[in-house]
mmCIF file of C-alpha atoms in Angstrom:
data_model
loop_
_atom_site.group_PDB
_atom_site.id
_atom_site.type_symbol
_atom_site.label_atom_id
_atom_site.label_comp_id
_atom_site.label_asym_id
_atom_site.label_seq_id
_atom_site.Cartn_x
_atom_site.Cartn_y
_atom_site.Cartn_z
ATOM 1 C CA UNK A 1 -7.480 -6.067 6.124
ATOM 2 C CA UNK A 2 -8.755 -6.193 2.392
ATOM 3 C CA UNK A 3 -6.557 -3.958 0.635
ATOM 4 C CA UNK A 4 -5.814 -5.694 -2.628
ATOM 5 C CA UNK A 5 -3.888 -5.148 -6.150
ATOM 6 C CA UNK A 6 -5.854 -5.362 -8.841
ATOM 7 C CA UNK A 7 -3.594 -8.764 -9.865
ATOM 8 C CA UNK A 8 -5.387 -10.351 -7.238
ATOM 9 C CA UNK A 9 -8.108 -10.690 -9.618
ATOM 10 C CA UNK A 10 -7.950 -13.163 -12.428
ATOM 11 C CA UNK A 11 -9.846 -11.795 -15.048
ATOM 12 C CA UNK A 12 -6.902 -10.480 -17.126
ATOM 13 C CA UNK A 13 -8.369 -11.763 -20.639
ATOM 14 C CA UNK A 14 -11.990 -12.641 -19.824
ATOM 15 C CA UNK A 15 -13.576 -8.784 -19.376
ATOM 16 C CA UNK A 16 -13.518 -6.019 -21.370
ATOM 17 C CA UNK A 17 -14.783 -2.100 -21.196
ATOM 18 C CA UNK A 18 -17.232 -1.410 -23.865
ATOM 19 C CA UNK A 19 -17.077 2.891 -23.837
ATOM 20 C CA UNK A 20 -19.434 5.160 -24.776
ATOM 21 C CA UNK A 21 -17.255 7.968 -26.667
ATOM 22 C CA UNK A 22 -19.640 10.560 -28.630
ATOM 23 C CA UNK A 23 -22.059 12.116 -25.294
ATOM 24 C CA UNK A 24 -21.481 12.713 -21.510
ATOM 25 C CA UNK A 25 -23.393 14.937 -19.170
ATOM 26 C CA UNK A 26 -20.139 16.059 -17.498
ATOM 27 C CA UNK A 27 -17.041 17.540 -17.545
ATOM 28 C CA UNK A 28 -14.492 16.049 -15.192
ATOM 29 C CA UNK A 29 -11.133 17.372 -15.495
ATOM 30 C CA UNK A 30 -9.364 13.806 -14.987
ATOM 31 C CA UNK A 31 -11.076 11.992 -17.708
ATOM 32 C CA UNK A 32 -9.572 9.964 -20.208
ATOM 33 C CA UNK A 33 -12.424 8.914 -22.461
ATOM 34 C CA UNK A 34 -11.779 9.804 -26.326
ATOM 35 C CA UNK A 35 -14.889 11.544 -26.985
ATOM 36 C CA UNK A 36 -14.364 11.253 -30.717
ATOM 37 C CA UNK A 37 -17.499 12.153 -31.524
ATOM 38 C CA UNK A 38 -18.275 8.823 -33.397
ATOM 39 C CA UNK A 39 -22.204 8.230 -33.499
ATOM 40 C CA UNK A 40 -22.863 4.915 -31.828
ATOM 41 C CA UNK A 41 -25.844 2.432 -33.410
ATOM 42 C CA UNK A 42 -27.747 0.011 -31.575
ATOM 43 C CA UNK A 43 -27.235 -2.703 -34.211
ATOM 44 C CA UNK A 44 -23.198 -1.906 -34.371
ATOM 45 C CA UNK A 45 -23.428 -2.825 -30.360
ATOM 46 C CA UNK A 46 -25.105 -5.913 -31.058
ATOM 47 C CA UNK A 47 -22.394 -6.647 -33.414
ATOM 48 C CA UNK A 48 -19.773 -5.829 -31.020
ATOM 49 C CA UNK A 49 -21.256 -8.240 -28.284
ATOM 50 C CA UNK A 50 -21.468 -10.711 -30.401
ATOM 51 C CA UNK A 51 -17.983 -10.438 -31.290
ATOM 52 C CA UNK A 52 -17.330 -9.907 -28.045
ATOM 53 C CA UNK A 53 -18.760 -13.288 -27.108
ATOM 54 C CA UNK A 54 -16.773 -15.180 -29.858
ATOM 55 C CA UNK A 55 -13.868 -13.994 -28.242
ATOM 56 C CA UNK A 56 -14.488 -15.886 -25.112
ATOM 57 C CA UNK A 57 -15.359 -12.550 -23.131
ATOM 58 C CA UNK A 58 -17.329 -13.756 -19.934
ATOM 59 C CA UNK A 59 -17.381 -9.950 -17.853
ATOM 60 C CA UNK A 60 -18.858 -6.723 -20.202
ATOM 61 C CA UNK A 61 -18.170 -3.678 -18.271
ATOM 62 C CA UNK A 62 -20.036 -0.481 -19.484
ATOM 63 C CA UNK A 63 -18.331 2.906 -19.034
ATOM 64 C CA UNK A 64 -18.727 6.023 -20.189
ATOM 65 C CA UNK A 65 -19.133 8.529 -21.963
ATOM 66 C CA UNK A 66 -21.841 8.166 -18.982
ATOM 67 C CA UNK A 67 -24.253 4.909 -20.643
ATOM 68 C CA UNK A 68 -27.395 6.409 -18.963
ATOM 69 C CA UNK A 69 -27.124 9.487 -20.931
ATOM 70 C CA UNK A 70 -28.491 6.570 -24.298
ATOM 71 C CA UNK A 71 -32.129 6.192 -24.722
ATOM 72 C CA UNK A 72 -31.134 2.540 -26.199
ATOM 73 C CA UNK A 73 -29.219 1.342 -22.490
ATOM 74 C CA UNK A 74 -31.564 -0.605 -21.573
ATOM 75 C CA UNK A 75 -32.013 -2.405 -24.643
ATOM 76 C CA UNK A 76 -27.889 -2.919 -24.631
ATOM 77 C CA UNK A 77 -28.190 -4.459 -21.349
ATOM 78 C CA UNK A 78 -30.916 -6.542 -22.339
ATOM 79 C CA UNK A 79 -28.376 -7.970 -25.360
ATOM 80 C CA UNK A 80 -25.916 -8.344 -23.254
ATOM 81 C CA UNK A 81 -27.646 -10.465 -20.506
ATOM 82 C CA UNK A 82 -29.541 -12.655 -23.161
ATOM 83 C CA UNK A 83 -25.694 -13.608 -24.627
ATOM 84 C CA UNK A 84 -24.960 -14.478 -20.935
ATOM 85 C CA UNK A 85 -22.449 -11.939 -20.447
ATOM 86 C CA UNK A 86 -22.007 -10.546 -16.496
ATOM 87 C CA UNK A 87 -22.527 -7.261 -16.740
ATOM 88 C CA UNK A 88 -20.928 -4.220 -15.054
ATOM 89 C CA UNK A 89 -22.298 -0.487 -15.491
ATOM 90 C CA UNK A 90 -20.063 2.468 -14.886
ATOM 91 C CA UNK A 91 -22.079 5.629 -14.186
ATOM 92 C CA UNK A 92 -21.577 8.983 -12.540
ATOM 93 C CA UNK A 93 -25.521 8.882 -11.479
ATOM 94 C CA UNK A 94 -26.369 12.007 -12.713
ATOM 95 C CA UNK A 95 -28.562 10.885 -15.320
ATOM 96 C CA UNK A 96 -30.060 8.061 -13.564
ATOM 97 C CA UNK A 97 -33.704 7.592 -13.172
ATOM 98 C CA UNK A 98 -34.999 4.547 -11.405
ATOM 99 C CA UNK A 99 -38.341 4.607 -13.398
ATOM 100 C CA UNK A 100 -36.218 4.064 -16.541
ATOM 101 C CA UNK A 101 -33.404 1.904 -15.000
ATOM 102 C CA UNK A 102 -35.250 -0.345 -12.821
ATOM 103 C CA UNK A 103 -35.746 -3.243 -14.594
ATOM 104 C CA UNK A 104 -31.826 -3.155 -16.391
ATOM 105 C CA UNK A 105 -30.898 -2.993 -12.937
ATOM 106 C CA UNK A 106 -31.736 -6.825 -12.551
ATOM 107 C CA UNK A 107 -28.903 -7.976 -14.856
ATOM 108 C CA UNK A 108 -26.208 -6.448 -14.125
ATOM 109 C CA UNK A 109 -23.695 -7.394 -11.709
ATOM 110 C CA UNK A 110 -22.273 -4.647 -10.217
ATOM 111 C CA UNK A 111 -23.178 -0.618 -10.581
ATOM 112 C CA UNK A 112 -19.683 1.377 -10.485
ATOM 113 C CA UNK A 113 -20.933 4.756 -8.925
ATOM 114 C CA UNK A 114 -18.123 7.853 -7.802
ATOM 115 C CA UNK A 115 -17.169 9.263 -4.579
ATOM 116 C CA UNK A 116 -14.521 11.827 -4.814
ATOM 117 C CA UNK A 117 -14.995 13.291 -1.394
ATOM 118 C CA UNK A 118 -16.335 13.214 2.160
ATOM 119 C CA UNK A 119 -19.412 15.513 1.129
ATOM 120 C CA UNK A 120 -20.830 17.004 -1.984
ATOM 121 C CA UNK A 121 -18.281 20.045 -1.636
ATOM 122 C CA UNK A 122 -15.278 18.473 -2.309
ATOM 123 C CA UNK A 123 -17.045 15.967 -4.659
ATOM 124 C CA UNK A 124 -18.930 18.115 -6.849
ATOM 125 C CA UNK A 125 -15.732 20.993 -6.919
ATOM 126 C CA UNK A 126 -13.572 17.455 -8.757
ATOM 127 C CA UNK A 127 -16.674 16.821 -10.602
ATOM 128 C CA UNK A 128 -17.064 20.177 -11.926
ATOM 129 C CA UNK A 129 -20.824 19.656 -11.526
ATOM 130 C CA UNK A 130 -23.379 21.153 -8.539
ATOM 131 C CA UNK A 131 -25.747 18.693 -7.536
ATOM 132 C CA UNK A 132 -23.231 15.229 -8.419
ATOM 133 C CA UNK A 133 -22.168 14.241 -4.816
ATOM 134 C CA UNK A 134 -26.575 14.433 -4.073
ATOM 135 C CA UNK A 135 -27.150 12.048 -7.211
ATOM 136 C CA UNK A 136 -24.525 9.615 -6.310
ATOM 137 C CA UNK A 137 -25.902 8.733 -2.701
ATOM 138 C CA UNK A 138 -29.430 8.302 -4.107
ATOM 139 C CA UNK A 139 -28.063 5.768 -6.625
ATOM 140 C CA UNK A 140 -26.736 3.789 -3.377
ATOM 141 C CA UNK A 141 -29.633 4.276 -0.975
ATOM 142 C CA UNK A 142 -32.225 3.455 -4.357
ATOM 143 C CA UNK A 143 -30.670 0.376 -6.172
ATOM 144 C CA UNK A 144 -30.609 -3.344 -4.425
ATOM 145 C CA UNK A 145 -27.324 -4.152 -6.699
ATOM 146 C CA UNK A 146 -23.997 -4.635 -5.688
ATOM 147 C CA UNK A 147 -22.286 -1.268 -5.507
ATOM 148 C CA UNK A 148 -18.685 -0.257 -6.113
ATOM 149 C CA UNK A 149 -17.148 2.635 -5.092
ATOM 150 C CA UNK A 150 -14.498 4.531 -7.537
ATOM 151 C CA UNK A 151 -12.309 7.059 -6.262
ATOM 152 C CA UNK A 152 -9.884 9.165 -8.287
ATOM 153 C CA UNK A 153 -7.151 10.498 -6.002
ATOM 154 C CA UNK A 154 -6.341 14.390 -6.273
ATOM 155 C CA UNK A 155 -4.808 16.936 -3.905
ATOM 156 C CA UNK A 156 -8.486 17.892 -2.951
ATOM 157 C CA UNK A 157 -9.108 14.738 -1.530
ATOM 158 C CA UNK A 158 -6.510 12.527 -0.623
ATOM 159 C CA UNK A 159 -6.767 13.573 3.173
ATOM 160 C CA UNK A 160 -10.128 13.013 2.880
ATOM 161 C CA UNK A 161 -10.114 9.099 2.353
ATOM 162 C CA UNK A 162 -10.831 8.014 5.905
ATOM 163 C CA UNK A 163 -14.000 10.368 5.606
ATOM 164 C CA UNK A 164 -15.058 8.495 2.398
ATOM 165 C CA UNK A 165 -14.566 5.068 4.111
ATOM 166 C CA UNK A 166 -16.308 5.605 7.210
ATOM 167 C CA UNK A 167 -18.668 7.372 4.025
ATOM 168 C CA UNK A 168 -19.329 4.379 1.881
ATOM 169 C CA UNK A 169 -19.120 1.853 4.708
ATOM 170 C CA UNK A 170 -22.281 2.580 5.962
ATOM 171 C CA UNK A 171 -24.037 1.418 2.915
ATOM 172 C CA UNK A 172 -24.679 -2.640 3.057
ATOM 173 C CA UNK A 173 -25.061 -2.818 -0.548
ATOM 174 C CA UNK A 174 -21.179 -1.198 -0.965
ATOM 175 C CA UNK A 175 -18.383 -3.984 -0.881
ATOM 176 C CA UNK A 176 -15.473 -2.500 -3.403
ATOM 177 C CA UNK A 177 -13.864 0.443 -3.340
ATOM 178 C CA UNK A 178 -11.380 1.529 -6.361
ATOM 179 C CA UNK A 179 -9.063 3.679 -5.176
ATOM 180 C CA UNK A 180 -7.776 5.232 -8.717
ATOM 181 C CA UNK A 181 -4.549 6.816 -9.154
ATOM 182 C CA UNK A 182 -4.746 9.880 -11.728
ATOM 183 C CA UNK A 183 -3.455 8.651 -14.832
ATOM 184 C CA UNK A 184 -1.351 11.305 -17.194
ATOM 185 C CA UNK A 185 -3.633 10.463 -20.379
ATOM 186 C CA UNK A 186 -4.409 12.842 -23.325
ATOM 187 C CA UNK A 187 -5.315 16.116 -23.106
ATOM 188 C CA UNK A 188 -5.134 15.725 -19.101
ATOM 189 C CA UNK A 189 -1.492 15.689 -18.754
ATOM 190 C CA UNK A 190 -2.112 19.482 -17.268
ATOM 191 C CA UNK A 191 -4.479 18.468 -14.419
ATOM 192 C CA UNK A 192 -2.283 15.250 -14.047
ATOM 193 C CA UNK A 193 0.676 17.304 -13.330
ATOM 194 C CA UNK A 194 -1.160 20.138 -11.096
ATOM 195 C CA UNK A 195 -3.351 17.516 -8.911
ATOM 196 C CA UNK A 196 -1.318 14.449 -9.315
ATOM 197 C CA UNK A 197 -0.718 12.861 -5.314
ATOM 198 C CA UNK A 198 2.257 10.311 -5.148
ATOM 199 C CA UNK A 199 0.663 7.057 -3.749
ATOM 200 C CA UNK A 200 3.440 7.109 -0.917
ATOM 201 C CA UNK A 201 1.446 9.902 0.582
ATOM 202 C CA UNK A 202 -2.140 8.590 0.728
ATOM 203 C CA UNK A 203 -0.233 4.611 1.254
ATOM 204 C CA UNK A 204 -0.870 4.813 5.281
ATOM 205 C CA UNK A 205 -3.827 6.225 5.075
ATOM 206 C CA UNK A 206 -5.791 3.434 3.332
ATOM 207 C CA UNK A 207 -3.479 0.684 5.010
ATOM 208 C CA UNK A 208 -4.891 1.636 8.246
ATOM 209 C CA UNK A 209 -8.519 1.034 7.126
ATOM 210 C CA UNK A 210 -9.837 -1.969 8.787
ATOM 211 C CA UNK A 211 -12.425 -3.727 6.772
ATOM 212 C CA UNK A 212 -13.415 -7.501 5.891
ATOM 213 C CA UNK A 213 -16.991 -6.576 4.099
ATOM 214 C CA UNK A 214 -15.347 -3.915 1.724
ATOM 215 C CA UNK A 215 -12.530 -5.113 -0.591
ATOM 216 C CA UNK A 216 -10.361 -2.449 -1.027
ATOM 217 C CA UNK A 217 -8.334 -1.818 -4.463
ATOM 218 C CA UNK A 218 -5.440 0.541 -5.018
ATOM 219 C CA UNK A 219 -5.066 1.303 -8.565
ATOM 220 C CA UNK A 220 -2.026 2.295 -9.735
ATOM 221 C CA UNK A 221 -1.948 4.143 -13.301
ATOM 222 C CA UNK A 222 1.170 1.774 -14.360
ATOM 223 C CA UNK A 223 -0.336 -0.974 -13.093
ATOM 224 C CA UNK A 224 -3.691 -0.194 -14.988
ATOM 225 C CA UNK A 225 -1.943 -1.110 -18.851
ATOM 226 C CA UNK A 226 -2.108 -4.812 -17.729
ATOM 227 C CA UNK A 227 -5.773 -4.883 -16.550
ATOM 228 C CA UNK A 228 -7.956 -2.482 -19.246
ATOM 229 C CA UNK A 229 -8.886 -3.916 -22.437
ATOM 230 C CA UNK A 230 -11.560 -1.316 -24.374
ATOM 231 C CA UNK A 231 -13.557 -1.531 -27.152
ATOM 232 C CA UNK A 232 -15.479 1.736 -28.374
ATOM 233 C CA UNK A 233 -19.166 1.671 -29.340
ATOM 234 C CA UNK A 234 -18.154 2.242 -32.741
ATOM 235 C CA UNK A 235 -15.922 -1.085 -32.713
ATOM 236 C CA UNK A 236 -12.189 -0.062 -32.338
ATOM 237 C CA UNK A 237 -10.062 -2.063 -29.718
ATOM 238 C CA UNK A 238 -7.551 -0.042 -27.183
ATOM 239 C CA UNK A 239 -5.675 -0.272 -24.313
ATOM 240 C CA UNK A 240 -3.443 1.717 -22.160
ATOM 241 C CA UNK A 241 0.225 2.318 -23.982
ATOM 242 C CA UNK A 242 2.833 0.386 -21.717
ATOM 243 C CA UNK A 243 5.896 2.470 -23.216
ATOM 244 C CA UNK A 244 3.750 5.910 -22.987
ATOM 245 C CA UNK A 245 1.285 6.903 -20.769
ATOM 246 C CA UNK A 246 0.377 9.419 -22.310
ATOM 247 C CA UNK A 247 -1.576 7.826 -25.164
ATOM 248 C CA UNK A 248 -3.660 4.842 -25.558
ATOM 249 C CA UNK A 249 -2.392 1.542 -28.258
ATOM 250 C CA UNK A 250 -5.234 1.013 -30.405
ATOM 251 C CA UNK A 251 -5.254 -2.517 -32.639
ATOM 252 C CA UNK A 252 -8.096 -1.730 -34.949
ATOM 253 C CA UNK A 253 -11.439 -3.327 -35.281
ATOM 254 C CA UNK A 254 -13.058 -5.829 -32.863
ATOM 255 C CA UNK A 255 -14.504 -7.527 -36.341
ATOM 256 C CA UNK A 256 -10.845 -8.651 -37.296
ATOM 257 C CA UNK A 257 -10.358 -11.389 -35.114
ATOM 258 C CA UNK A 258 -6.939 -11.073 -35.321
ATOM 259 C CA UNK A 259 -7.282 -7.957 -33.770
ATOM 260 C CA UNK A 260 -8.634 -8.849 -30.375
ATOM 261 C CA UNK A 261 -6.135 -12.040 -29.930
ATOM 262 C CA UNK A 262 -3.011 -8.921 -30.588
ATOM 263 C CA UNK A 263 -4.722 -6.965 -27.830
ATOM 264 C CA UNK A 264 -4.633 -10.171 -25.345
ATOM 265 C CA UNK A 265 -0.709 -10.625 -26.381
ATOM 266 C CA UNK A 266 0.245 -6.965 -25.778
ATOM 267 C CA UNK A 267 -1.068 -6.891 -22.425
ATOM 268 C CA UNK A 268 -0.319 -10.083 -21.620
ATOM 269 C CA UNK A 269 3.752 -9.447 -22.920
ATOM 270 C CA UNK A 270 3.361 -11.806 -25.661
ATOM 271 C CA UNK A 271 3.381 -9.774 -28.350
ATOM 272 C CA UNK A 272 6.364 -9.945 -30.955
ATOM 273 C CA UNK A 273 6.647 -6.591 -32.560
#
């Protein structure tokens, strides 16, 4: 059985989330992106990934706001793969159109695609969007790249997680599934509290799930502080608040040096404040 901790991994200072924060196509009540508005430029990214790549970063993930809703993705991607980064996209598919995507598609590593229920009813009821559950499985069944599966847990569709296994399993091209605990963040401390599912009661559930091809990642929101380094489009590192998680710790601008090496420290419990 493949069910794994996030810790597992060892990529603790070598990968960091570069977020989209002014434009998504959706509305899902869970989200914690800022969405500050900020207009992002093309040449600020390329500064960032540069930056980025100064700092010994080896693993860029792209997340959302959704990135395919930028007429300039492709060209990021592009950037990034020329700098030799390994490259990650986040997307909730709606947006997606293999004529435009195909050929950003070759660089990147893996394509982080949702699936927040057994069929587009529950999915597209969590997703607040008709039509999101159809776009997701033509993502999988269209791309040749590695897929991974995220899955926020709510009271909609924690009973449902065998169903999204024997789902997802079908697909060759899936081998990860996230398996997100909702995390209490922002302005979504409401829904947190209303849809919020105690991992004890979904624990058996994915513990029974026999699987070698599909490694299989429980996500727990505390756990997530020590594993999420971001930087915005606009250039401003964050990272979830250990001693409130509630609220994000932001350390300024990736262009201070300083700034990045404070980040590593916090998460890493180095930091002498």
């Amino acid at each position: 059985m493949s069910i794994r901790s996030n810790a597992v991994e060892n990529y603790l200072f070598d990968r960091i989330i570069l977020t989209f924060d002014n434009l998504c196509n959706m509305q899902c009540p869970f989200c914690y992106r800022l969405f500050n508005g900020e207009k992002e430029g093309l040449e600020q990214i390329y500064k960032i990934l540069e930056e980025c790549k100064r700092n010994k970063i080896v693993n860029i993930s792209i997340g959302g706001g959704d990135p395919l809703n930028y007429l300039y993705i492709n060209s990021v991607i592009e950037y990034a793969y020329n700098l030799g980064f390994i490259i990650d996209l986040d997307t909730n598919c709606y947006a997606f159109n293999y004529n435009k995507h195909f050929k950003m598609l070759e660089k990147i590593e893996y394509v982080g695609v949702p699936v927040d229920g057994k069929n587009a009813e529950t999915h597209d009821l969590i997703r607040t969007k008709i039509g999101s559950f159809k776009k997701v499985i033509e993502v999988i069944e269209t791309i040749n790249n590695k897929v991974s599966i995220n899955t926020v847990v709510t009271k909609n569709n924690y009973t449902e997680l065998i169903d999204i296994y024997n789902l997802i399993k079908q697909y060759k091209n899936v081998n990860q599934w996230h398996i997100y605990e909702m995390m209490p963040l922002l302005v979504r401390k409401e829904y947190y509290l209303k849809e919020h599912v105690d991992y004890l009661k979904y624990k058996q559930i994915i513990e029974a799930i026999q699987n070698e091809k599909i490694k299989i990642y429980h996500c727990a929101y505390k756990e997530r502080t020590r594993f999420h380094m971001f930087v915005s489009a606009s250039g401003y590192l964050y990272c979830n608040n250990k001693n409130n998680l509630t609220e994000y710790k932001f350390f300024g601008s990736i262009f201070d040096s300083k700034n990045i090496i404070k980040m590593k420290n916090y998460i890493g419990d180095n930091e002498n404040e």
